[in-house]
Short mmCIF file of N, CA, C and O in Angstrom, two decimals:
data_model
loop_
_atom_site.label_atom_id
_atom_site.label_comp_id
_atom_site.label_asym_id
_atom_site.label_seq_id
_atom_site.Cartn_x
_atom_site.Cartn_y
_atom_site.Cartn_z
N UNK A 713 -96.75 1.11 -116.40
CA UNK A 713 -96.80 2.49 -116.78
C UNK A 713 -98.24 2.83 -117.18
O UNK A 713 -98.73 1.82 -117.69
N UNK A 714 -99.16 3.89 -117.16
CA UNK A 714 -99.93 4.24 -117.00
C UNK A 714 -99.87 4.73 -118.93
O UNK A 714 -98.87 4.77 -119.65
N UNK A 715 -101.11 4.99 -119.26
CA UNK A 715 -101.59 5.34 -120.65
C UNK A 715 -101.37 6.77 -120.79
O UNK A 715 -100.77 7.13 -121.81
N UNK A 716 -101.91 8.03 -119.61
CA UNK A 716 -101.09 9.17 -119.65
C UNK A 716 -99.94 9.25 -119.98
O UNK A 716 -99.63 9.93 -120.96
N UNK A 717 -99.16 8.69 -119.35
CA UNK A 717 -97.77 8.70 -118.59
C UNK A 717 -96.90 8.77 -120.08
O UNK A 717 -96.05 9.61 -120.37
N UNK A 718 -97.49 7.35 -121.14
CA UNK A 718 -96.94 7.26 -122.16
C UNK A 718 -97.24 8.05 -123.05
O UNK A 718 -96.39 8.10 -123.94
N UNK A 719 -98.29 8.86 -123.21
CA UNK A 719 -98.59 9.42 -124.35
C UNK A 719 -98.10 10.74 -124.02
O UNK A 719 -97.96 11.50 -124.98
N UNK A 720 -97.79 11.20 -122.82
CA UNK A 720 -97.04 12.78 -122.41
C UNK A 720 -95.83 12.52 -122.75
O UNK A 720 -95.27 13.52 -123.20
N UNK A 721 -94.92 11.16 -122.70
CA UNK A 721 -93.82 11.17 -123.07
C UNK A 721 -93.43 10.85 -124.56
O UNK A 721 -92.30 11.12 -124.97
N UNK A 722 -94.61 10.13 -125.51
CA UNK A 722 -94.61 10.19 -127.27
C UNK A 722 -94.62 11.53 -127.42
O UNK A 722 -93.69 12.10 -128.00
N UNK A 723 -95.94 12.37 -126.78
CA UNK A 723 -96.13 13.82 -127.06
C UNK A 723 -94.76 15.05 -127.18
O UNK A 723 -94.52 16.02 -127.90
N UNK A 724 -94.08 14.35 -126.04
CA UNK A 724 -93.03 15.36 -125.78
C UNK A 724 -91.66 15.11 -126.64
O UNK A 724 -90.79 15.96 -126.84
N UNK A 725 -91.66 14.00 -127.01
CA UNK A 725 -90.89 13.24 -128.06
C UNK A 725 -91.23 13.79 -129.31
O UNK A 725 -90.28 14.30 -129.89
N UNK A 726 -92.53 13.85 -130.03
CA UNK A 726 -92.28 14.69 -130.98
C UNK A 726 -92.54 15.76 -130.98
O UNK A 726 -92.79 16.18 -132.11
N UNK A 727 -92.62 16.56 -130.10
CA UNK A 727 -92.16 18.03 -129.72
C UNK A 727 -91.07 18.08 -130.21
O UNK A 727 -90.95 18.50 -131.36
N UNK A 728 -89.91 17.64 -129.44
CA UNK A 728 -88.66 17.65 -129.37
C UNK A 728 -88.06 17.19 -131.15
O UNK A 728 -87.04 17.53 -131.75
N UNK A 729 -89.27 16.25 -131.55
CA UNK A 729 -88.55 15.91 -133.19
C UNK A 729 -88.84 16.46 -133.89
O UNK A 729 -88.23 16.23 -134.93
N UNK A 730 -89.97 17.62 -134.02
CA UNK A 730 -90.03 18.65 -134.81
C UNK A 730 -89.45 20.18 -134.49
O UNK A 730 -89.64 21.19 -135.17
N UNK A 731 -88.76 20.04 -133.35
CA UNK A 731 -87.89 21.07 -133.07
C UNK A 731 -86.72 20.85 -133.72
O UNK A 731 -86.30 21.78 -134.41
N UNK A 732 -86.02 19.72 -133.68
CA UNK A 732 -85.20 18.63 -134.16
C UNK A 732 -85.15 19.42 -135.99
O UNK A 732 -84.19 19.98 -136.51
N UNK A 733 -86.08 19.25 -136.40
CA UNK A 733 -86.40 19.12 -137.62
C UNK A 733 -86.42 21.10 -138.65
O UNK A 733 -86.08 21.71 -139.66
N UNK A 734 -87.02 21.16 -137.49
CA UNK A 734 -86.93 22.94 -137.61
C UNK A 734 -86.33 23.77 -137.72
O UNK A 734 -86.61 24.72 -138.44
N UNK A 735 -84.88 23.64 -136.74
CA UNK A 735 -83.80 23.68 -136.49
C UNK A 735 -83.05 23.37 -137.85
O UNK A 735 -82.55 24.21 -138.60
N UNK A 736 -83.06 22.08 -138.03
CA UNK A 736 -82.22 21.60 -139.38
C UNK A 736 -82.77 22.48 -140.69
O UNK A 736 -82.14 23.15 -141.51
N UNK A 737 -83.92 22.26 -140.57
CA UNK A 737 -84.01 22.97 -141.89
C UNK A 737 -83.87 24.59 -141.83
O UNK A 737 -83.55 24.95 -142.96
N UNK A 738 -83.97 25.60 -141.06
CA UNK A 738 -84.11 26.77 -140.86
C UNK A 738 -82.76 27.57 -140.43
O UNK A 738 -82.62 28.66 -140.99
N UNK A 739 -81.88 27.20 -139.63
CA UNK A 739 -80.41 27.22 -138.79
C UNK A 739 -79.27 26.12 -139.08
O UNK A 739 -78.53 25.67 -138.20
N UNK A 740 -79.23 25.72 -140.58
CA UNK A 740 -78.70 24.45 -140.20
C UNK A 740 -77.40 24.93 -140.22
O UNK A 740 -76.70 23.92 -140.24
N UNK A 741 -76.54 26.12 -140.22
CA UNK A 741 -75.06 26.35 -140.45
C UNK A 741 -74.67 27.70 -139.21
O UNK A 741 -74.01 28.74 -139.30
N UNK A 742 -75.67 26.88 -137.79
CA UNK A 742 -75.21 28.27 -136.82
C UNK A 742 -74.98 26.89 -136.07
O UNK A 742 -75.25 25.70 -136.27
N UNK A 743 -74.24 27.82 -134.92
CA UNK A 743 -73.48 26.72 -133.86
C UNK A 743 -74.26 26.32 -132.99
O UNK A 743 -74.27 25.27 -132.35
N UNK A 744 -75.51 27.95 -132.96
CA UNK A 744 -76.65 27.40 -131.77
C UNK A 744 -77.42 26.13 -132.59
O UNK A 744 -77.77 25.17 -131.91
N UNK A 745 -77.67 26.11 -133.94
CA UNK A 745 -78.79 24.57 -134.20
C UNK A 745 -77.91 23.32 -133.44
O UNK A 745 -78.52 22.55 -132.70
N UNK A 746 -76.70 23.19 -133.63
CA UNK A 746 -75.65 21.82 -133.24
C UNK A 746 -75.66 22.21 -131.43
O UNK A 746 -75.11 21.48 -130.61
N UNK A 747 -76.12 23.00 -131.20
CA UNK A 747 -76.14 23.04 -129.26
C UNK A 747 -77.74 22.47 -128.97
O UNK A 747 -78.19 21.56 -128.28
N UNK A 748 -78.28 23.38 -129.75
CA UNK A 748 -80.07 23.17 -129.55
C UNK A 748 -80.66 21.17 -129.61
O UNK A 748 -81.37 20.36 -129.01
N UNK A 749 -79.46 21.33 -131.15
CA UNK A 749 -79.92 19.81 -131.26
C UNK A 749 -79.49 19.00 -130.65
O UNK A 749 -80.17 18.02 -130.37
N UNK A 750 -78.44 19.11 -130.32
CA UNK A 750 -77.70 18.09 -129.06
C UNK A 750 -78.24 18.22 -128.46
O UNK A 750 -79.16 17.46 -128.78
N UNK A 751 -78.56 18.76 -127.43
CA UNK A 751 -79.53 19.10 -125.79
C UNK A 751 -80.81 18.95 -126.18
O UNK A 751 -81.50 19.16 -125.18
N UNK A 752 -81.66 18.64 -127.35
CA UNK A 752 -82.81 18.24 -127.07
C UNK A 752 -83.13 16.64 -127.75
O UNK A 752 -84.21 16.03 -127.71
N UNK A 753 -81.67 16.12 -128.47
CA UNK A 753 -81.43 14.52 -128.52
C UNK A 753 -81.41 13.97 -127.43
O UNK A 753 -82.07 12.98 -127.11
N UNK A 754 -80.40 14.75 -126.54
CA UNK A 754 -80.17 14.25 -124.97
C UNK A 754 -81.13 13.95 -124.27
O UNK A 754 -81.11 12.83 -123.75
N UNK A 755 -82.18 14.75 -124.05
CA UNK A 755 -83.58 14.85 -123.65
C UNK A 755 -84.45 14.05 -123.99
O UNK A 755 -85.30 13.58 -123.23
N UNK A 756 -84.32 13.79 -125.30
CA UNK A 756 -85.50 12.55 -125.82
C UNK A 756 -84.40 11.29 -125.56
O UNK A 756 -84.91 10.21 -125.23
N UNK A 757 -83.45 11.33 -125.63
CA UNK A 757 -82.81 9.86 -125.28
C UNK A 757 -82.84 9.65 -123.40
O UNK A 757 -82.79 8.54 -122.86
N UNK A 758 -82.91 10.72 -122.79
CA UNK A 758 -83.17 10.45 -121.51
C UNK A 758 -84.69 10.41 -121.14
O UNK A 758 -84.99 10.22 -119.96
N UNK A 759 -85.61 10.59 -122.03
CA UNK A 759 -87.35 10.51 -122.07
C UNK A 759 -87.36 8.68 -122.49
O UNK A 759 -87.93 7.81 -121.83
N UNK A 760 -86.95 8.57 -123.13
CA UNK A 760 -86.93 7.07 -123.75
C UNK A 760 -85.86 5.81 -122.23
O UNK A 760 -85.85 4.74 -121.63
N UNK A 761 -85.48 6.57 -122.35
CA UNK A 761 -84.28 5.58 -120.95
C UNK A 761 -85.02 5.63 -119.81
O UNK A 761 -85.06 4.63 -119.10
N UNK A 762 -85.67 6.69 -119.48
CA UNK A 762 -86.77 6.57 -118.32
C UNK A 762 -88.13 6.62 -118.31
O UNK A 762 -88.95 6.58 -117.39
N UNK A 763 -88.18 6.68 -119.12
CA UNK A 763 -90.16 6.22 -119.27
C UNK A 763 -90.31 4.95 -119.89
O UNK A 763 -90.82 4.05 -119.22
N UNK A 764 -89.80 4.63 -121.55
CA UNK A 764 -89.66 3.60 -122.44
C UNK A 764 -88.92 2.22 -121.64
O UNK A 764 -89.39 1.11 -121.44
N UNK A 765 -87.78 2.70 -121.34
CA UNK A 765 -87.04 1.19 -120.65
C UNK A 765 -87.32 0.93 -118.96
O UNK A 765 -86.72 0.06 -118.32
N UNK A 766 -88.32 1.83 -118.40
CA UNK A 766 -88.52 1.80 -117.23
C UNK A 766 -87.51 1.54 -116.28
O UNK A 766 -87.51 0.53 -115.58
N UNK A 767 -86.19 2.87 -116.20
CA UNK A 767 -85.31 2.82 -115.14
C UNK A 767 -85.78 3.39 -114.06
O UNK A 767 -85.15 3.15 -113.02
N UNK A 768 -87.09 4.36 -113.97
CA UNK A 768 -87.41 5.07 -112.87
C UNK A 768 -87.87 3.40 -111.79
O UNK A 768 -87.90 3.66 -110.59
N UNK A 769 -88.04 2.59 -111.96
CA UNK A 769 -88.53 1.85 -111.24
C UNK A 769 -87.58 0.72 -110.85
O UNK A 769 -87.83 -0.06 -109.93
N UNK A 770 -86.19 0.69 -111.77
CA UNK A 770 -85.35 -0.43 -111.38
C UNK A 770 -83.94 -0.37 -109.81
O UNK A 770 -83.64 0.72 -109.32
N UNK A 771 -83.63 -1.03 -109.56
CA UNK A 771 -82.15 -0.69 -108.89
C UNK A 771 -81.13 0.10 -109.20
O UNK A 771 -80.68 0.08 -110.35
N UNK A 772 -80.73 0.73 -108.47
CA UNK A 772 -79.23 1.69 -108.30
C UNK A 772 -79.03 0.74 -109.55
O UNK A 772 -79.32 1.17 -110.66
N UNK A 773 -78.48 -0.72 -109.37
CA UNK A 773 -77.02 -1.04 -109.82
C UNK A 773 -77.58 -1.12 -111.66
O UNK A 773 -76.74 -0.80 -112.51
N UNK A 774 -79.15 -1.61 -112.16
CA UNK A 774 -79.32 -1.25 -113.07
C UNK A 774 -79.08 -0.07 -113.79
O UNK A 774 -78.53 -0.06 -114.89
N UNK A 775 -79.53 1.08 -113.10
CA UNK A 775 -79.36 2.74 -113.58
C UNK A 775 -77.74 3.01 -113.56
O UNK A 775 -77.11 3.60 -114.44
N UNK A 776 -77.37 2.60 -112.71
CA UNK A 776 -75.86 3.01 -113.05
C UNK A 776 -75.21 1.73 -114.38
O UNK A 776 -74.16 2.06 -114.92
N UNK A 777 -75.64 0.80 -114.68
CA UNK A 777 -75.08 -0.09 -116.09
C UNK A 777 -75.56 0.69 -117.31
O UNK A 777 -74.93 0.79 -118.37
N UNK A 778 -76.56 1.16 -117.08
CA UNK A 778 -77.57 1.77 -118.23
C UNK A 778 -77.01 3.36 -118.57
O UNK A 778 -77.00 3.87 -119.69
N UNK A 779 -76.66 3.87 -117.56
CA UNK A 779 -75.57 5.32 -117.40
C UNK A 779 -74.17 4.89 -118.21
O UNK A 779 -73.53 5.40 -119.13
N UNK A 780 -74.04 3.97 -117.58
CA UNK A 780 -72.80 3.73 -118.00
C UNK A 780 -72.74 3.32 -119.68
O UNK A 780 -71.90 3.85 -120.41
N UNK A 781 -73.54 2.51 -120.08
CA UNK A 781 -73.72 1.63 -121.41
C UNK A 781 -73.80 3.28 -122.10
O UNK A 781 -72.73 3.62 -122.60
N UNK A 782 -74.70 4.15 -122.18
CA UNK A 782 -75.55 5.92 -122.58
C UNK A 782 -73.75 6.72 -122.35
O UNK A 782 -73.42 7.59 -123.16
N UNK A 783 -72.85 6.34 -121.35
CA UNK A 783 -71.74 7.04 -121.77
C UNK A 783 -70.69 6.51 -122.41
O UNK A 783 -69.88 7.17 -123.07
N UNK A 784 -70.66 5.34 -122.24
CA UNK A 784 -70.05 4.50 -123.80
C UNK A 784 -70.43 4.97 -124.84
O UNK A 784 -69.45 5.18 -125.56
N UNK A 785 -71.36 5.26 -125.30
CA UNK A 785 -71.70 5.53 -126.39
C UNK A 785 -71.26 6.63 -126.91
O UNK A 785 -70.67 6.78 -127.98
N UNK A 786 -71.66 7.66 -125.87
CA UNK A 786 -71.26 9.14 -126.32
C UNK A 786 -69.60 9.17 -126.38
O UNK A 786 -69.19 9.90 -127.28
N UNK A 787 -68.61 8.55 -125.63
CA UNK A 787 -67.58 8.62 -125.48
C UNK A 787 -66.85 7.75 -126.86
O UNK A 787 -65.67 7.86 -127.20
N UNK A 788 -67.99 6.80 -127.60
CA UNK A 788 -67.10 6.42 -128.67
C UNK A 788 -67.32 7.55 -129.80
O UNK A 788 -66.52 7.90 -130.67
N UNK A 789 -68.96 8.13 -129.50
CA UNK A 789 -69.18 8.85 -130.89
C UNK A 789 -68.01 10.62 -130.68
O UNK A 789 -67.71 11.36 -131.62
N UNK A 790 -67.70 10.78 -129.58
CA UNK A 790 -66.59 11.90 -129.20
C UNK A 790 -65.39 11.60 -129.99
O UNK A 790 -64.81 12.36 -130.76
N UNK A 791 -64.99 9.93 -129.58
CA UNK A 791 -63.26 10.30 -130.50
C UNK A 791 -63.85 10.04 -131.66
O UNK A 791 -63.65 11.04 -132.36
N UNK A 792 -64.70 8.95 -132.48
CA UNK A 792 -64.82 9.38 -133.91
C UNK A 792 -65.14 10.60 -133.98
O UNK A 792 -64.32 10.81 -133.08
N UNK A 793 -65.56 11.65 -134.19
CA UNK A 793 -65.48 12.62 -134.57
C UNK A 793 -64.40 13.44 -134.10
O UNK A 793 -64.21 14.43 -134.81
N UNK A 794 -63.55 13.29 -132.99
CA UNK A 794 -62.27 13.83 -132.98
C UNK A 794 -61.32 13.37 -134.15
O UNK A 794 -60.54 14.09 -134.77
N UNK A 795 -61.52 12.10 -134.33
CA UNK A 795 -60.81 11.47 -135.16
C UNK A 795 -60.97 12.00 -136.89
O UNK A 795 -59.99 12.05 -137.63
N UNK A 796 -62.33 12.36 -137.33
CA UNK A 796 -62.54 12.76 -138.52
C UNK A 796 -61.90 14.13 -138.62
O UNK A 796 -61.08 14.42 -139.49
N UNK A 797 -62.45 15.20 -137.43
CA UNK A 797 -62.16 16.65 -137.07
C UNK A 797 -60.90 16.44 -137.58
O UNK A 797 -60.69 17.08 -138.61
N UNK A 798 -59.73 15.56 -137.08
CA UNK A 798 -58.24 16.43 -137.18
C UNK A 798 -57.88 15.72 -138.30
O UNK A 798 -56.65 15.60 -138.35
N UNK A 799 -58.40 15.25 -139.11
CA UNK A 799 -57.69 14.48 -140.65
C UNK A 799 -57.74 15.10 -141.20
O UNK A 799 -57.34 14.93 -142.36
#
């Protein structure tokens, strides 16, 4: 990976974490901060999965384990919080 390459993607990372941050403190009880902030977690966790762990350069069958492992995740953190939501 190239020295640009990484520092456009730190750069854009904390873009995204002081939006992150802005959001929380300024909007923290509207529905748009919990949309805003989701979709720009997503973004830095897909900046980090393809620049940081270098999937742009690996095999199909890697990117699809690594997709898959990124929707495990989200799919456990979905029912816990379904699970808290209806108690």
């Amino acid at each position: 990976m190239q020295w640009r390459t990484a520092l456009l993607a730190w750069i854009t990372l904390l873009l995204l974490l002081t939006i992150n941050v802005a959001i929380a403190v300024f909007m923290s009880d509207s529905l748009w901060s919990l949309i805003i902030n989701g979709i720009s977690t997503t973004v830095m966790a897909a900046i980090i999965l393809i620049f940081f762990m270098r999937l742009n350069d690996t095999t199909a069958l890697l990117r699809l384990f690594s997709l898959g492992g990124f929707l495990w995740v989200g799919l456990l953190l979905f029912f816990t919080l379904m699970d808290i939501y209806t108690r």
